[in-house]
XYZ file of C-alpha atoms in Angstrom:
416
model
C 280.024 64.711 49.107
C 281.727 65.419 52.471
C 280.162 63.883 55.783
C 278.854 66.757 56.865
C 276.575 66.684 53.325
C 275.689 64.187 53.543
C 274.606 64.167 57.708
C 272.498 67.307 56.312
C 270.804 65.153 53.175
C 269.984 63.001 55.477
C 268.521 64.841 58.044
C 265.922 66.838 55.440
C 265.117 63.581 53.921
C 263.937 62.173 57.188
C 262.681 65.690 58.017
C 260.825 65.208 54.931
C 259.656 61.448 55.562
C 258.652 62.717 59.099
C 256.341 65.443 57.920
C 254.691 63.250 55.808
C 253.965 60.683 58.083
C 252.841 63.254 60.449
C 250.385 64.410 57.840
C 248.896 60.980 56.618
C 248.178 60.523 60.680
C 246.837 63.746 60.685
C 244.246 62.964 57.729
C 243.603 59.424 59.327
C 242.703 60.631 62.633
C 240.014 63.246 61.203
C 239.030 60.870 59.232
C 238.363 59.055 62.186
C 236.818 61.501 64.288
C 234.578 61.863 60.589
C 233.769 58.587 60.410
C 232.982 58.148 64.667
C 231.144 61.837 64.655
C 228.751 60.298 61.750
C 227.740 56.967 63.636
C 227.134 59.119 66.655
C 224.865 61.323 64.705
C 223.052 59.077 61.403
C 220.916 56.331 64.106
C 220.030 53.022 62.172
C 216.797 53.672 60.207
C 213.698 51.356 59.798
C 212.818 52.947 56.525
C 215.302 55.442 53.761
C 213.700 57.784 51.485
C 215.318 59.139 48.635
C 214.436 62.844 47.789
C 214.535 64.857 44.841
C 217.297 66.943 45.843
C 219.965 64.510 46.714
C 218.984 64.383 50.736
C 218.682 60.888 52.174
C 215.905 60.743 55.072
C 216.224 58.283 57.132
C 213.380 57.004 59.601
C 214.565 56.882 62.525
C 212.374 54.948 65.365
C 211.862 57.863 67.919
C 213.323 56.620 70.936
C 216.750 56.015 69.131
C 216.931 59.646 68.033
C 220.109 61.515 68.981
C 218.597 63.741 72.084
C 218.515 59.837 73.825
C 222.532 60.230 73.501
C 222.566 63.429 76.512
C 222.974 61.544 79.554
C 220.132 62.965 81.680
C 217.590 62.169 78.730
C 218.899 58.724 79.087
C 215.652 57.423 81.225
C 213.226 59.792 80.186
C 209.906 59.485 79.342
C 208.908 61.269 76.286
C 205.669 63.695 76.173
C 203.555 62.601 73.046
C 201.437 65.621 73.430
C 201.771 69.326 75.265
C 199.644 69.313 78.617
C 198.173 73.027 76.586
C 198.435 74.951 73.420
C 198.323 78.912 74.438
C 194.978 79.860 74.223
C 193.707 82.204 71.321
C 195.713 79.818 68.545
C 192.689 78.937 66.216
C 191.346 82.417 66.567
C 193.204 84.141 63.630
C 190.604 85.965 61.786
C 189.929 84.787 57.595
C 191.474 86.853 55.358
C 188.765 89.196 53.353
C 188.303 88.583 49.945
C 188.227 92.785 49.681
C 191.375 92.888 50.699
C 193.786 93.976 47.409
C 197.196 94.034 48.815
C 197.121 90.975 50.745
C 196.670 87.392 49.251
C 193.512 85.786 48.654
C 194.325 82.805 50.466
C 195.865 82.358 54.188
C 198.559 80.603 52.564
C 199.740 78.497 49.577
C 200.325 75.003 50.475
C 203.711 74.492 51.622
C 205.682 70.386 52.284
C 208.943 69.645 52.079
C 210.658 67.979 49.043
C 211.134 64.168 50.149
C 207.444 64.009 50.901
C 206.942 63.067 47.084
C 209.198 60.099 47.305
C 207.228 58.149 50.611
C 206.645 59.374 54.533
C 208.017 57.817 57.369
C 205.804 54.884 59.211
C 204.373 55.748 62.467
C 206.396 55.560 65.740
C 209.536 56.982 63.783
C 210.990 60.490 63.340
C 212.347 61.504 59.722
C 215.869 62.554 59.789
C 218.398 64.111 56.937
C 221.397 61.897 56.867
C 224.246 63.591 57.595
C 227.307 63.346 55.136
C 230.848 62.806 55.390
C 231.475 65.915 52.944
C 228.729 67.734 55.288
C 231.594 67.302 58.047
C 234.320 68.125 56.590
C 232.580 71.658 55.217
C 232.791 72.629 59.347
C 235.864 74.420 60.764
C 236.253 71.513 62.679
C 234.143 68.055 63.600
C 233.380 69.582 67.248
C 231.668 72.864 65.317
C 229.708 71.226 62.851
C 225.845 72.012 63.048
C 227.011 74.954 65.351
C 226.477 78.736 64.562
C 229.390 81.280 65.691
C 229.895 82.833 68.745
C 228.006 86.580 69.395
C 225.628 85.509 66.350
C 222.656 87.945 67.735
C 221.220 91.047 67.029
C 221.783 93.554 69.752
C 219.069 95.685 69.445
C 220.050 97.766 73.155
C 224.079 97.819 72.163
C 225.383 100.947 73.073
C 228.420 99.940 70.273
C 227.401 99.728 67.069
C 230.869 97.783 66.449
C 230.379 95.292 68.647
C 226.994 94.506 66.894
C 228.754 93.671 63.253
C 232.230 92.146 64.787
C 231.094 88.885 63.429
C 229.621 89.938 59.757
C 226.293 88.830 60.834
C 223.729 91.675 59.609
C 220.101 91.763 60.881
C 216.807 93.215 60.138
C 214.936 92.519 63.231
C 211.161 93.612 65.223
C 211.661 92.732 68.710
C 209.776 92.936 72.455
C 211.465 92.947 75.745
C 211.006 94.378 79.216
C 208.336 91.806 80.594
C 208.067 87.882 80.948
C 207.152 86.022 77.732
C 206.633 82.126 77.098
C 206.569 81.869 73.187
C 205.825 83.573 70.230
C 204.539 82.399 67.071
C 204.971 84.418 63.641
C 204.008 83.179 59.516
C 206.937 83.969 57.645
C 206.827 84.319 53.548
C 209.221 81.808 52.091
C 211.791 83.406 49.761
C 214.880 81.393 48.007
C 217.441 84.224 48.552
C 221.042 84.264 46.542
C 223.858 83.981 48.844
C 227.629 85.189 47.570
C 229.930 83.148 49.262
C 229.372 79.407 49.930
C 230.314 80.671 53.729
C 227.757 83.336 54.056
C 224.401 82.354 54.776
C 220.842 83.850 54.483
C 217.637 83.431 57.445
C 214.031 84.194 58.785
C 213.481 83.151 62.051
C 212.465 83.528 65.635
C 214.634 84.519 68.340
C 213.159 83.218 71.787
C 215.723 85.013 74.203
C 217.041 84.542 78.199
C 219.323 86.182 79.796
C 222.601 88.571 78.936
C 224.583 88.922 76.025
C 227.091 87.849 77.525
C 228.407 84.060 78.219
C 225.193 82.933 79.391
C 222.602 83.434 76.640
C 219.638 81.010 76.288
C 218.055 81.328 73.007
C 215.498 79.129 70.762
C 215.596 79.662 67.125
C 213.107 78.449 64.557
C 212.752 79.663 60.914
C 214.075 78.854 57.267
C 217.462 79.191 55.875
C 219.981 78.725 53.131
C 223.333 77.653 54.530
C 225.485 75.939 51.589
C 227.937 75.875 54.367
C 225.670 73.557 56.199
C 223.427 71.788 53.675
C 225.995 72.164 50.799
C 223.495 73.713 48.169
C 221.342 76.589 48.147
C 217.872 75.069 48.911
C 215.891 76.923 51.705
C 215.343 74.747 54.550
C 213.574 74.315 57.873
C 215.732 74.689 60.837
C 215.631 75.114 64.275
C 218.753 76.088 66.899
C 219.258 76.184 70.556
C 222.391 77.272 73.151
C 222.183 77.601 76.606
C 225.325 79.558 76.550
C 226.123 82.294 73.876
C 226.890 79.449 71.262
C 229.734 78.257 72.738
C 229.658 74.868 73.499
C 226.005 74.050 73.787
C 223.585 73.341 71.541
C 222.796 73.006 67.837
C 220.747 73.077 64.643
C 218.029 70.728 63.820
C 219.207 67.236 65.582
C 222.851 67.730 65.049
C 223.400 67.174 68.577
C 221.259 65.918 71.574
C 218.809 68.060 72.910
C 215.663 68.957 70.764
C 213.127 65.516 71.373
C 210.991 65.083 68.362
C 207.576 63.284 67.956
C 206.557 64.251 64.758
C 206.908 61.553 61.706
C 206.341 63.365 59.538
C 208.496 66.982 59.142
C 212.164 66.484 58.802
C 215.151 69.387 60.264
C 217.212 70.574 57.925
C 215.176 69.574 54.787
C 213.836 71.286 52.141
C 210.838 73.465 51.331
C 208.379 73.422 48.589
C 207.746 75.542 46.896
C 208.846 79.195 47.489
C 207.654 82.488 46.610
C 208.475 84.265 43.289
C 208.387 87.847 42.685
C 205.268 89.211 41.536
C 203.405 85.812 41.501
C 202.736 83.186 43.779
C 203.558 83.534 47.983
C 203.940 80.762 50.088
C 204.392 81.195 53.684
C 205.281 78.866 56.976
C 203.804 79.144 60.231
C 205.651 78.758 63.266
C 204.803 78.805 66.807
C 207.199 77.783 69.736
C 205.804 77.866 73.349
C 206.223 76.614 76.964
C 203.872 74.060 78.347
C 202.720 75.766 81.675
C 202.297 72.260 83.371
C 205.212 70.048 82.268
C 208.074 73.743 81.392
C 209.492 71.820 78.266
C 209.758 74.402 75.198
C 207.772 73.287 72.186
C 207.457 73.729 68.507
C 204.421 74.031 65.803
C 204.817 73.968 62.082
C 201.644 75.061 60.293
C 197.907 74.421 62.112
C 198.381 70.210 62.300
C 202.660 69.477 62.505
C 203.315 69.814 66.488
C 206.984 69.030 65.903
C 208.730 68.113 69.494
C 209.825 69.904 72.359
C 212.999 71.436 73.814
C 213.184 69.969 77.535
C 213.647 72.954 80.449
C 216.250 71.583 82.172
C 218.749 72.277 78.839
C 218.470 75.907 79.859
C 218.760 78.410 83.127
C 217.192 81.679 81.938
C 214.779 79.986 79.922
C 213.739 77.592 82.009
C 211.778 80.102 83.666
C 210.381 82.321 80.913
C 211.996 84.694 78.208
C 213.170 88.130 78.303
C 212.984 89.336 74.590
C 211.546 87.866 71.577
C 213.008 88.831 67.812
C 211.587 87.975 64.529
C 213.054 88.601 61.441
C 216.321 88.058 59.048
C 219.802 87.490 59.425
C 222.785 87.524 56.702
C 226.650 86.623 56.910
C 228.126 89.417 55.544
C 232.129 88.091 55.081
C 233.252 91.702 53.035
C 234.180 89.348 50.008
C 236.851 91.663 47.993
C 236.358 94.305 50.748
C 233.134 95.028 49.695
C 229.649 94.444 51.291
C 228.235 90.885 50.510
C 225.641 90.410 48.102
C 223.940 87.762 49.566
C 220.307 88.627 49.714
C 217.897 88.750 53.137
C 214.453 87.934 52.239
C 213.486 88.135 48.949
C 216.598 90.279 48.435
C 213.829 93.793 47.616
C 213.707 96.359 50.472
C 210.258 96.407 52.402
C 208.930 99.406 50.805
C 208.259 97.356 47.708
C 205.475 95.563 49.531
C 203.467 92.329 48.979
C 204.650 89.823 46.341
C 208.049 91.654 46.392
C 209.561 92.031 49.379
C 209.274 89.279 52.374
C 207.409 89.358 55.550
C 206.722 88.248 58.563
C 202.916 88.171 59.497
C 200.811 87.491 62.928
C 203.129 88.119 65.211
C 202.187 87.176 68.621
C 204.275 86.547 72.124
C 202.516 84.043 74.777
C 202.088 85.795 77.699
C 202.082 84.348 81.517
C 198.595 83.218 81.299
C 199.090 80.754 78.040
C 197.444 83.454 75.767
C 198.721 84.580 72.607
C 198.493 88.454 72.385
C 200.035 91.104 69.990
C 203.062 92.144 70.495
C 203.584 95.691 72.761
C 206.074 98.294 72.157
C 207.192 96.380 69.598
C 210.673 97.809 68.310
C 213.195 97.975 65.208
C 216.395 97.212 64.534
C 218.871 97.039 61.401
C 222.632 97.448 61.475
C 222.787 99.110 58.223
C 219.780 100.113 56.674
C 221.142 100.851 53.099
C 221.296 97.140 52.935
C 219.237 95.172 54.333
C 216.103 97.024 56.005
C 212.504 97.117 58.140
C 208.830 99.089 58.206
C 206.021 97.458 60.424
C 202.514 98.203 60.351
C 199.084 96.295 61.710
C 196.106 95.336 59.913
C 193.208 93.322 60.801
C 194.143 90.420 58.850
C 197.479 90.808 58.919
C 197.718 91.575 62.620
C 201.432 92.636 63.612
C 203.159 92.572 60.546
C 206.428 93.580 59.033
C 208.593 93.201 55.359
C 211.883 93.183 55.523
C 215.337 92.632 53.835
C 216.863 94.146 50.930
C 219.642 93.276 48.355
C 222.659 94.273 50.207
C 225.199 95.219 47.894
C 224.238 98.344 46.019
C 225.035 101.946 45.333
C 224.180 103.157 48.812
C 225.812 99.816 50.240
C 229.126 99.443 48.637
């Protein structure tokens, strides 16, 4: 071999040793960041539970949860109660027994899955233990527990591109034009099939501030299944807040530090049981989120007897003063798999005209108006992107109040 071969052997073998070395520190430092990211976020518990469906709580005592971590929650003083609930929340009339097309209950018991393996003593918070392989699902460590940018439905967009540039698909009722400070909804449970493990399925609440723009403040509370997140397909309680348009603020659940909970006894993230099957049992969840008029923090209601934790105002601009627009209702990732729509299901995956025990709904809708009251909903709108797929009808009853089914199969012959 002349010199020059073997100058040029040599240089790709080192090439080849350097590319590999730059790789193995490449894998070490995310492994790293993994491993540091996870301490920051899984607190040392008092107490571990188990559950059935591989989730490890942990009990976590309440003042080392990971909202302590934000530096201006550092010396604060945490509210065990609200200073009010809005007025007119026990009011909600009983369900008649006349009534055919509405259950004969208010609701079907719902808990979540770890509760049959132990609770967590008093003075902690339950917590789902976060996983290395939970991590490393993200895009990166810094957008784990984080939802994508423009992520909202647009109900007033002028451009119905901009509304599905990021393959999130809605089926929405929503309020605006006027001041509101909560809204509360009961939302039918549903175990929807999602295509792609990086699609994901929703019901929620939208509490709203601001543009749509940089500077959105939104509050989200509702169920989901997100194997991205949770790496299965169980439906799960979740909550989410940004202060900016999901940039760099904010989270789900208590992926980051923000949301202060006092509850020991509902965990984020975990699993609900059981969920509604077509044509037989429904189960639904009630949810209620709401500013304290005295103190301004945000807070959260599961069912009549879980008051969850609070949001604290100063996290937010808009919304530290009141909201602008309230949406209920679903939300699918539609990624085109194989250029075709998604068939990841919203709701119960049936379209609303199929009614109760088929199709999903959302029930008692109220906002919280300026006085603390809870009061129907005016003027109350509707909005789907495509309504061969995934789709709304409202209507009002006296048991039902506001009301709405949604959703819809997505893929189909009039949604290819």
């Amino acid at each position: 071999m002349t010199k020059k071969g073997v100058v040029l052997v040599l240089f790709w073998f080192l090439s080849l040793i350097s590319l590999s070395c730059a790789a193995t520190l490449s894998v070490s430092r995310q492994k790293i960041q993994v491993r540091n990211h996870l301490n920051r976020l899984n607190k040392p518990p008092v107490k571990t539970i188990q559950s059935p469906d591989g989730d490890i709580i942990d009990c976590v005592h309440m003042s080392h949860q990971p909202a302590f971590d934000h530096p201006f929650l550092k010396d604060h003083k945490v509210q065990m109660r609200p200073s009010y609930h809005p007025e007119g929340l026990f009011d909600e009339n009983k369900v008649s027994d006349t009534d055919t097309e509405k259950p004969k209950q208010r609701s079907n018991s719902i808990t979540q899955l770890w509760h049959t393996n132990g609770k967590c003593p008093q003075g902690t918070i339950p917590i789902r233990r976060t996983k290395e392989e939970d991590v490393l699902r993200a895009s990166s460590v810094k957008r784990y527990g984080k939802k994508k940018h423009r992520a909202i439905p647009q109900p007033r967009s002028a451009d119905p591109d901009l509304t599905n540039e990021s393959g999130h698909q809605h089926a929405i009722a929503y309020v605006e034009g006027d001041k509101y400070y909560g809204a509360k909804a009961t939302i039918n449970v549903w175990e929807p099939k999602i295509q792609q493990p990086n699609e994901f399925s929703l019901s929620q609440l939208w509490i709203l501030g601001g543009s749509f723009g940089e500077d959105l403040n939104s509050i989200e509370a509702g169920w989901q299944v997100s194997p991205d997140l949770y790496g299965d397909n169980n439906t799960r309680l979740f909550t989410y807040w940004t202060s900016d348009a999901y940039q760099a603020t904010g989270c789900y659940n208590l992926l980051c530090s923000g949301f202060i909970q006092i509850n020991s006894e509902i965990a984020m993230g975990a699993s609900i049981s059981p969920v509604s099957a077509y044509r037989n049992s429904q189960y639904d969840i009630s949810i209620l989120v709401w500013k304290d008029p005295k103190e301004g923090h945000w807070w959260m209601q599961f069912g009549n007897d879980y008051v969850l934790g609070y949001w604290p105002s100063f996290l937010f601009s808009y919304l530290a003063d009141s909201a602008s627009m309230i949406e209920w209702g679903g939300e699918v990732v539609n990624s085109e798999p194989d250029g075709h729509h998604t068939s990841t299901q919203m709701g119960s995956g049936r379209f609303p005209e199929e009614g109760f025990g088929k199709s999903s709904y959302f029930r008692n809708i109220q906002v919280v108006d300026d006085s603390n009251n809870l009061k129907a909903p005016k003027g109350l709108g509707t909005f789907t992107e495509q309504s061969n797929c995934y789709d709304v009808q409202t209507g009002s009853n006296g048991d039902w109040g506001h009301y709405f089914y949604y959703g819809g199969p997505g893929k189909n012959p009039n949604c290819p």
